[in-house]
CSV table of C-alpha atoms in Angstrom, one decimal:
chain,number,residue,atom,x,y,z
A,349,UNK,CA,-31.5,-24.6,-12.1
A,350,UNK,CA,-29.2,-25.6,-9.0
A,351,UNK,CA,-25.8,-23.6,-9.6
A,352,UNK,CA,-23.2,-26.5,-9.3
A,353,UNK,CA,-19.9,-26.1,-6.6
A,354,UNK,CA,-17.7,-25.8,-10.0
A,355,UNK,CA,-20.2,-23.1,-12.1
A,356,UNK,CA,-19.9,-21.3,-8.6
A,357,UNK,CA,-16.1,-21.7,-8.2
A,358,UNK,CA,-16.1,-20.2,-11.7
A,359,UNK,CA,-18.0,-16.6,-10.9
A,360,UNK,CA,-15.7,-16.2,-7.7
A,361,UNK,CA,-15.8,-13.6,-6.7
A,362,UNK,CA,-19.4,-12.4,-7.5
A,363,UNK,CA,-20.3,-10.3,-4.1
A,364,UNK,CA,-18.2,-8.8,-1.5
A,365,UNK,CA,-15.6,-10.7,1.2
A,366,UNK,CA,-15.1,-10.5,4.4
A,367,UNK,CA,-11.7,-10.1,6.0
A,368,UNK,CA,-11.3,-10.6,9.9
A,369,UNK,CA,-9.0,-8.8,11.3
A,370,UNK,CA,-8.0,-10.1,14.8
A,371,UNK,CA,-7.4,-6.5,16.7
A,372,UNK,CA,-8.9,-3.6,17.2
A,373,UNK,CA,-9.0,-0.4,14.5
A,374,UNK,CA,-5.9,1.6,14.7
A,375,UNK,CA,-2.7,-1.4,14.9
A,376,UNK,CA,-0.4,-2.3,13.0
A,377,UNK,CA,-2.1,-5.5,12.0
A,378,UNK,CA,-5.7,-3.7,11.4
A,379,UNK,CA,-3.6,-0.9,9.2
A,380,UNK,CA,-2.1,-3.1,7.3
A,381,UNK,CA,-5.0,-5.6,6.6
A,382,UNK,CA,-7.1,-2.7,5.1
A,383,UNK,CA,-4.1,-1.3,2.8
A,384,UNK,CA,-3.6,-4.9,2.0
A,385,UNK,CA,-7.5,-5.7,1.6
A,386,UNK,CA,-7.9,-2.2,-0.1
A,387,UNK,CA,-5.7,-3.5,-3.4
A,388,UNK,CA,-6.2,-7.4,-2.9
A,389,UNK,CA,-10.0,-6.0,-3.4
A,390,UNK,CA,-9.4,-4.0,-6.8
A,391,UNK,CA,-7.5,-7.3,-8.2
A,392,UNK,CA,-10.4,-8.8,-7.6
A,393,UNK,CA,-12.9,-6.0,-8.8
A,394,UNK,CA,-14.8,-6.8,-5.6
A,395,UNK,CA,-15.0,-4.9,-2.1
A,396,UNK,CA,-12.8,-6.1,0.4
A,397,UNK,CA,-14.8,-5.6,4.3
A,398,UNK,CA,-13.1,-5.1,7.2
A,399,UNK,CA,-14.2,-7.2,10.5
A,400,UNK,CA,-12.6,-6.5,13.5
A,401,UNK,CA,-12.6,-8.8,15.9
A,402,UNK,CA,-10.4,-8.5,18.6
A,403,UNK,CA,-9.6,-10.5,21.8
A,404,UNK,CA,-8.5,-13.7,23.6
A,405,UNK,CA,-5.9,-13.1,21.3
A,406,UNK,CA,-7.1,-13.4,18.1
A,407,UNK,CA,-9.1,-16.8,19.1
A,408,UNK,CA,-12.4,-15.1,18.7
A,409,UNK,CA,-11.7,-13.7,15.3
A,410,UNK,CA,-10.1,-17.1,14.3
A,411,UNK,CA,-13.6,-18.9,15.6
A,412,UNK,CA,-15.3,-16.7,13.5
A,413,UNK,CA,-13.9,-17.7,10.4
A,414,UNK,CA,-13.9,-21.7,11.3
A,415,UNK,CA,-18.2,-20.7,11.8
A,416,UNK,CA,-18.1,-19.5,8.2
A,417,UNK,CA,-19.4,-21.2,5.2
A,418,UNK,CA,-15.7,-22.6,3.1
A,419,UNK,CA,-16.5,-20.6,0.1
A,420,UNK,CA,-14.0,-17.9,-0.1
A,421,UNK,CA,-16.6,-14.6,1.3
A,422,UNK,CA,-14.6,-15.0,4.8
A,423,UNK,CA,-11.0,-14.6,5.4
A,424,UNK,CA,-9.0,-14.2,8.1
A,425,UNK,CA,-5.9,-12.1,8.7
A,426,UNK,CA,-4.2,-14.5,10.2
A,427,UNK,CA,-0.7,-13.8,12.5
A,428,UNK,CA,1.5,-15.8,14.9
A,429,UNK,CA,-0.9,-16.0,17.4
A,430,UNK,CA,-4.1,-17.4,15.6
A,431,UNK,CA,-1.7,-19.5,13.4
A,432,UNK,CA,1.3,-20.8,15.5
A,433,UNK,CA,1.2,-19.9,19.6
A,434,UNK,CA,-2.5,-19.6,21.5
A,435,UNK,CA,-2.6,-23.7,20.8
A,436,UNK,CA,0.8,-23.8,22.7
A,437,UNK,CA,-0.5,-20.9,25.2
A,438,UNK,CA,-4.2,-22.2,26.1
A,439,UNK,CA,-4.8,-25.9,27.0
A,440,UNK,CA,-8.4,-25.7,25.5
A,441,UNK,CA,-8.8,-23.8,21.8
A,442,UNK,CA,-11.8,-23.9,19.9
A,443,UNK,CA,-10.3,-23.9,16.5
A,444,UNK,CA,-7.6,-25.8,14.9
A,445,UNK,CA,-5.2,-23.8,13.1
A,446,UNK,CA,-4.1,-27.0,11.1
A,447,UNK,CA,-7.7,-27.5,9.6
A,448,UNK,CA,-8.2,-23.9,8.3
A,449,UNK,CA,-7.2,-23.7,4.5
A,450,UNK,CA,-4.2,-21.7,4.2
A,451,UNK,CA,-4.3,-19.2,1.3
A,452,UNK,CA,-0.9,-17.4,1.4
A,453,UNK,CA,1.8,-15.2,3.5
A,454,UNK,CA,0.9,-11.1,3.2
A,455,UNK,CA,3.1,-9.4,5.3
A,456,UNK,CA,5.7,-8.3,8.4
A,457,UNK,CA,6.7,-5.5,10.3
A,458,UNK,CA,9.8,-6.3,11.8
A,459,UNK,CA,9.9,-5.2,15.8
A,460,UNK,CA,12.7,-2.9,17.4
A,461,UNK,CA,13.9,-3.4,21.1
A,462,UNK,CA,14.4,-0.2,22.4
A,463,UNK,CA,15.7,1.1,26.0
A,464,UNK,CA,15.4,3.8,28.2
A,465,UNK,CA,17.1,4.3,31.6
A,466,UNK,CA,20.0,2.2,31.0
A,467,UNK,CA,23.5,4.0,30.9
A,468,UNK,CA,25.8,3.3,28.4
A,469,UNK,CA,24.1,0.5,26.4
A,470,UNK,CA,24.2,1.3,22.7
A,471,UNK,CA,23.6,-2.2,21.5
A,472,UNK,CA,22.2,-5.5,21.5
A,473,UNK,CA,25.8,-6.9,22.9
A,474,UNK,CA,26.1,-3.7,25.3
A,475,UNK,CA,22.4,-4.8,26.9
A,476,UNK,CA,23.4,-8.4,26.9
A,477,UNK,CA,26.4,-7.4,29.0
A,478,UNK,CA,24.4,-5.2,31.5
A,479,UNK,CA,21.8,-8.0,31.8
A,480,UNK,CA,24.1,-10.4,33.0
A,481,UNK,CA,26.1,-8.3,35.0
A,482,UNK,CA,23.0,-7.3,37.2
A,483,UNK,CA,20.5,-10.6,36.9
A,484,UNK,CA,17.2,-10.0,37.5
A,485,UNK,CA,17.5,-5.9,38.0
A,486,UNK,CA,16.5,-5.1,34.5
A,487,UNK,CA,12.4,-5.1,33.2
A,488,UNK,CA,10.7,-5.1,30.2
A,489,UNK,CA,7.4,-4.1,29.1
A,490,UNK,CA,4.8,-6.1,27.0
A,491,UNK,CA,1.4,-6.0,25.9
A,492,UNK,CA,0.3,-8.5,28.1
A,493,UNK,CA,0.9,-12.7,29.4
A,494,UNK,CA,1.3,-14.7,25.5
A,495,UNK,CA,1.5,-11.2,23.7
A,496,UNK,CA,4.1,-11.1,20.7
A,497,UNK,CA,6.3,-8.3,22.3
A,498,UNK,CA,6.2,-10.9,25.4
A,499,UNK,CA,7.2,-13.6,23.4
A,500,UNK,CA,10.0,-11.6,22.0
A,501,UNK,CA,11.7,-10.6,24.8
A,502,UNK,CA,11.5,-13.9,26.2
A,503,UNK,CA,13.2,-15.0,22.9
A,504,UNK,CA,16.0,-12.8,23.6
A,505,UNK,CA,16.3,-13.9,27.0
A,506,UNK,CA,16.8,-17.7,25.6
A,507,UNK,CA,19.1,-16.7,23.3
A,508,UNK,CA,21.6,-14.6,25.4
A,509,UNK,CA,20.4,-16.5,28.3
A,510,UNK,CA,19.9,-13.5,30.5
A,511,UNK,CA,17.3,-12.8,33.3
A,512,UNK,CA,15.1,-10.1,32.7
A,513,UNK,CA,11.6,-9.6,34.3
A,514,UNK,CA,8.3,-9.4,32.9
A,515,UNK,CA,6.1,-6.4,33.6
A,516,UNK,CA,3.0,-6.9,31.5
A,517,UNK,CA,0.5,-4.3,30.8
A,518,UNK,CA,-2.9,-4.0,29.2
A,519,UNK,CA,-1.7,-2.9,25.3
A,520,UNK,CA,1.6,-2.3,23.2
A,521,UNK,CA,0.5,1.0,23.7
A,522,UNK,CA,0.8,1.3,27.3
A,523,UNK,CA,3.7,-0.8,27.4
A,524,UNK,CA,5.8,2.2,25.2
A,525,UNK,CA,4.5,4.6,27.3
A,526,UNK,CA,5.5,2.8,30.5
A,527,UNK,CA,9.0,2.7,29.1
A,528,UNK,CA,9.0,6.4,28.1
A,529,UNK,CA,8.1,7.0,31.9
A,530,UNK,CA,10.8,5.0,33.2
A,531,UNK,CA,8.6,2.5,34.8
A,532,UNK,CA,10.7,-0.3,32.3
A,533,UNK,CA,13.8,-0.4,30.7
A,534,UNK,CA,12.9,-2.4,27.7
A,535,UNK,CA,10.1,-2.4,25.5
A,536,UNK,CA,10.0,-4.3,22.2
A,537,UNK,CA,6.8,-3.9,19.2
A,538,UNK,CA,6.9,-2.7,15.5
A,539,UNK,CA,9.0,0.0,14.0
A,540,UNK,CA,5.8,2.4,14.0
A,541,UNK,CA,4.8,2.3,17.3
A,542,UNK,CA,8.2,2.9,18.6
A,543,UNK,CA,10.0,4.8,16.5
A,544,UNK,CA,8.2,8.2,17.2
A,545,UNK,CA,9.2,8.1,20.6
A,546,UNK,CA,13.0,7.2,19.5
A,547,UNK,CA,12.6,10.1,17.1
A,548,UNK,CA,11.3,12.3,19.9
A,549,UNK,CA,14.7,10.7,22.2
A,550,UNK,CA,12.8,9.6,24.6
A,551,UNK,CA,13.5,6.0,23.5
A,552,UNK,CA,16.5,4.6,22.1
A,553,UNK,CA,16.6,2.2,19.4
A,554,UNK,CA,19.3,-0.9,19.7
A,555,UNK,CA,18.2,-2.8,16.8
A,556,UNK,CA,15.6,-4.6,14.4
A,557,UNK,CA,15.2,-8.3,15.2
A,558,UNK,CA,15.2,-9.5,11.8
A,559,UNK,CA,17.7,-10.1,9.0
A,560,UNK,CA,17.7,-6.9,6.8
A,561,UNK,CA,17.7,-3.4,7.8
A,562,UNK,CA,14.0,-1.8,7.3
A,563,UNK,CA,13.9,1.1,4.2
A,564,UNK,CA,11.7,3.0,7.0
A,565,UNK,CA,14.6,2.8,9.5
A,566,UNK,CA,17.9,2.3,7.3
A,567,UNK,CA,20.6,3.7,10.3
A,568,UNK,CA,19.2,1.2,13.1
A,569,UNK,CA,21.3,-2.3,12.5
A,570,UNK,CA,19.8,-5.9,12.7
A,571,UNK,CA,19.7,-8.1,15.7
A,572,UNK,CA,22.0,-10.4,12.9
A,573,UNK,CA,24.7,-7.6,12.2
A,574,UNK,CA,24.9,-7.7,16.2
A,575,UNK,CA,25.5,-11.5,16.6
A,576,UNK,CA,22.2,-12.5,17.4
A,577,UNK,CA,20.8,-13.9,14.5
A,578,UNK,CA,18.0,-16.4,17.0
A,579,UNK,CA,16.4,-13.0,18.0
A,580,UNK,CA,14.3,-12.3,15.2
A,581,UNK,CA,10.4,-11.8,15.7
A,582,UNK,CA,7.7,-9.5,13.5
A,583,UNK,CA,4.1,-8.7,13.2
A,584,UNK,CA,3.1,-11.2,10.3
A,585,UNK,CA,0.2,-11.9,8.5
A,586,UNK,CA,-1.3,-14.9,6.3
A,587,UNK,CA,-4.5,-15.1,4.4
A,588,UNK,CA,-6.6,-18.0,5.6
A,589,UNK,CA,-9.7,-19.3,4.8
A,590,UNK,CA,-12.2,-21.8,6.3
A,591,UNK,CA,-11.5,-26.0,6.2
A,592,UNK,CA,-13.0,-26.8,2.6
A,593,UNK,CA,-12.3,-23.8,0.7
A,594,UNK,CA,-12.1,-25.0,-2.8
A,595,UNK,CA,-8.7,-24.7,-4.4
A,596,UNK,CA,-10.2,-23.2,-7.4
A,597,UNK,CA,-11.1,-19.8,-4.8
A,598,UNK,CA,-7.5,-20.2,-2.9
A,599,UNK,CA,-5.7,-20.0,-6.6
A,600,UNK,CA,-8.0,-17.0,-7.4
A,601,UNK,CA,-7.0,-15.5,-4.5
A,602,UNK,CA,-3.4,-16.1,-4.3
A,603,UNK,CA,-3.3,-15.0,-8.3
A,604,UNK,CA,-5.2,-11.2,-6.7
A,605,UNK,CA,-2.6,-11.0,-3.7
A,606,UNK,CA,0.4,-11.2,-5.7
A,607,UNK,CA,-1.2,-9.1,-8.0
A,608,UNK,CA,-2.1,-6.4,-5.1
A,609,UNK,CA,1.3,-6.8,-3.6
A,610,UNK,CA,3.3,-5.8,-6.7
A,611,UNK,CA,1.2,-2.4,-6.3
A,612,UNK,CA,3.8,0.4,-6.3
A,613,UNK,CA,1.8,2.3,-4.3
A,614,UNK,CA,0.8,-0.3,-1.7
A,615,UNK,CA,4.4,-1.5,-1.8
A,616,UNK,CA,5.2,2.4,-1.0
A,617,UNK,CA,3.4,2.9,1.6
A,618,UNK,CA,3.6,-0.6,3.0
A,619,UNK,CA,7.6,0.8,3.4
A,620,UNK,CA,7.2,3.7,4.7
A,621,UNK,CA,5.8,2.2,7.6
A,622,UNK,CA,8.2,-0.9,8.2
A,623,UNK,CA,6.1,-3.3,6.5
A,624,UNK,CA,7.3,-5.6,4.2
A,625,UNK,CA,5.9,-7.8,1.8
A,626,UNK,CA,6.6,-11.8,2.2
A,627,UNK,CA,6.5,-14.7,-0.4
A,628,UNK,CA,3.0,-16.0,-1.8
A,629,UNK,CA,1.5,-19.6,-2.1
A,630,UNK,CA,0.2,-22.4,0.3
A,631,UNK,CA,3.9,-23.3,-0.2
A,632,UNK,CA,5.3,-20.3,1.1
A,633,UNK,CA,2.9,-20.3,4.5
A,634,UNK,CA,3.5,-24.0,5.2
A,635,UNK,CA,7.0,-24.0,5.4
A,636,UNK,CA,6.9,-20.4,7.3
A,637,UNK,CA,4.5,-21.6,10.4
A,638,UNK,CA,6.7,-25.1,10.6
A,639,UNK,CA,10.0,-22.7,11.2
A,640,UNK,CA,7.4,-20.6,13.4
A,641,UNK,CA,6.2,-23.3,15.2
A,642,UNK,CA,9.7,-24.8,16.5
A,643,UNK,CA,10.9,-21.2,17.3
A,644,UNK,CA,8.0,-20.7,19.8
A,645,UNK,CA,7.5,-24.2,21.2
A,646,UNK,CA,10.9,-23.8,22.1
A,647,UNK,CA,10.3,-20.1,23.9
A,648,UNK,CA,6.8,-21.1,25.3
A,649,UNK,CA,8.5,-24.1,27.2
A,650,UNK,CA,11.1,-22.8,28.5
A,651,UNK,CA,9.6,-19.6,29.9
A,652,UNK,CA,6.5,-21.5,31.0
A,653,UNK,CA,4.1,-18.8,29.6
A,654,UNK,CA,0.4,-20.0,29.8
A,655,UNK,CA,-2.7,-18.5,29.6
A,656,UNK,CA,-5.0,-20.8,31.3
């Protein structure tokens, strides 16, 4: 006998899923989709796989998962750029972020701007000072044209309306080491991948961009304390599936992640590294890319970032 779409809905999930992640093994995002897909995976008493696929920023994993069958076996760890900025950044993208099935937020890391090579800056207000003071002698690091650390320093440029220039490199990775080096002043990514080298003093931490100081980092103040509450930008992630998905699979799996995200131990170590834990539900996601989306149609536009 033909199994029928709602018997099937019924057994999900009866084999393993797939969850794309959009970098490469070792990043923040990859690290904290296998934690996440780790316990999201023993709610659902199935195993979780991880699928890297990196590049073109996170278009090819995000073409991946529109090519897979709607039946809740593929996910994708979604961030700002599969969800909210490469249709702003590339002129041709062949996805739609708008027809995937959203299944829920999962998580942020907050990012720190930190310096190096600038005397007597100690804070966001002290940098916006020195910026304007000498236009167009300070330079930041990114991880390359459209990256998120791009897109966040050209945020704080909009906001304190300063002119800084854009030195883009090949990874987050590079960048931070180009600023330990002295090659640029500023660098901006997530608390983990700085914070080491602030630790070590060859960095130095002026803030969090977000709202709330970070458990991992409780001394460094927020971008908001500072009177800058528009410069606020993290590494989040969002559970999507493929255009179809049956809502019966995207309840089951929001009922697992909330379930996997009230871990204590996943909560714990999600923490300890910066990472925090965002709101479930469709709800929760659609309301979160709209705010997303104005912030960074905004940004795009006026710094005139494109990528093809």
């Amino acid at each position: 006998m033909v199994q029928t779409a709602a018997a099937a809905d019924a057994n999900y999930p009866d084999k393993p899923i797939r969850l794309i992640i959009p970098f490469g093994a070792g990043g923040i995002t990859d690290v904290a989709g296998r934690m996440i897909g780790q316990y999201l995976g023993e709610a659902l008493s199935q195993q979780v796989i991880i699928d890297n696929r990196p590049g073109a920023g996170g278009s090819i994993a995000a073409q991946a998962l529109v090519g897979a069958k709607p039946d809740g076996y593929t996910l994708l760890l979604g961030t700002v750029g599969t969800q909210v900025v490469n249709k702003m950044l590339y002129s041709k993208l062949s996805y739609d972020p708008a027809a995937m099935t959203p299944v829920s937020l999962v998580s942020n890391s907050p990012y720190v701007i930190a310096i190096n090579g600038i005397d007597k800056v100690d804070d966001l207000q002290g940098l916006v000072r020195y910026a304007k003071a000498n236009p167009g002698r300070l330079n930041f690091g990114s991880a390359g044209n459209g990256s998120s650390p791009h897109l966040g320093i050209e945020l704080f440029k909009l906001a304190t309306q300063t002119d800084i220039v854009h030195v883009p490199f090949k990874s987050g990775a590079e960048a931070v080491n180009a600023a330990v080096g002295g090659q640029v002043n500023i660098v901006i990514d997530a608390l983990p991948v700085i914070d080491p080298q602030a630790k070590a003093q060859r960095l130095k931490i002026l803030a969090i961009a977000a709202a709330e100081r970070s458990p991992a980092a409780p001394n460094v103040k927020t971008s908001v304390e500072q009177g800058l509450p528009q410069f606020q930008i993290g590494s989040w992630n969002a559970l999507v599936a493929p255009k179809g998905t049956p809502d019966a699979v995207v309840d089951v799996l929001n009922k697992a992640l909330a379930t996997a995200l009230q871990r204590p131990e996943l909560r714990a170590r999600l923490t300890d590294m910066g990472i925090e834990t965002l709101p479930t539900g469709v709800a929760a996601y659609r309301q979160h890319v709209a705010s997303e989306t104005t912030k960074w149609t905004k940004v795009i536009q006026t710094a005139g970032t494109r990528l093809d």
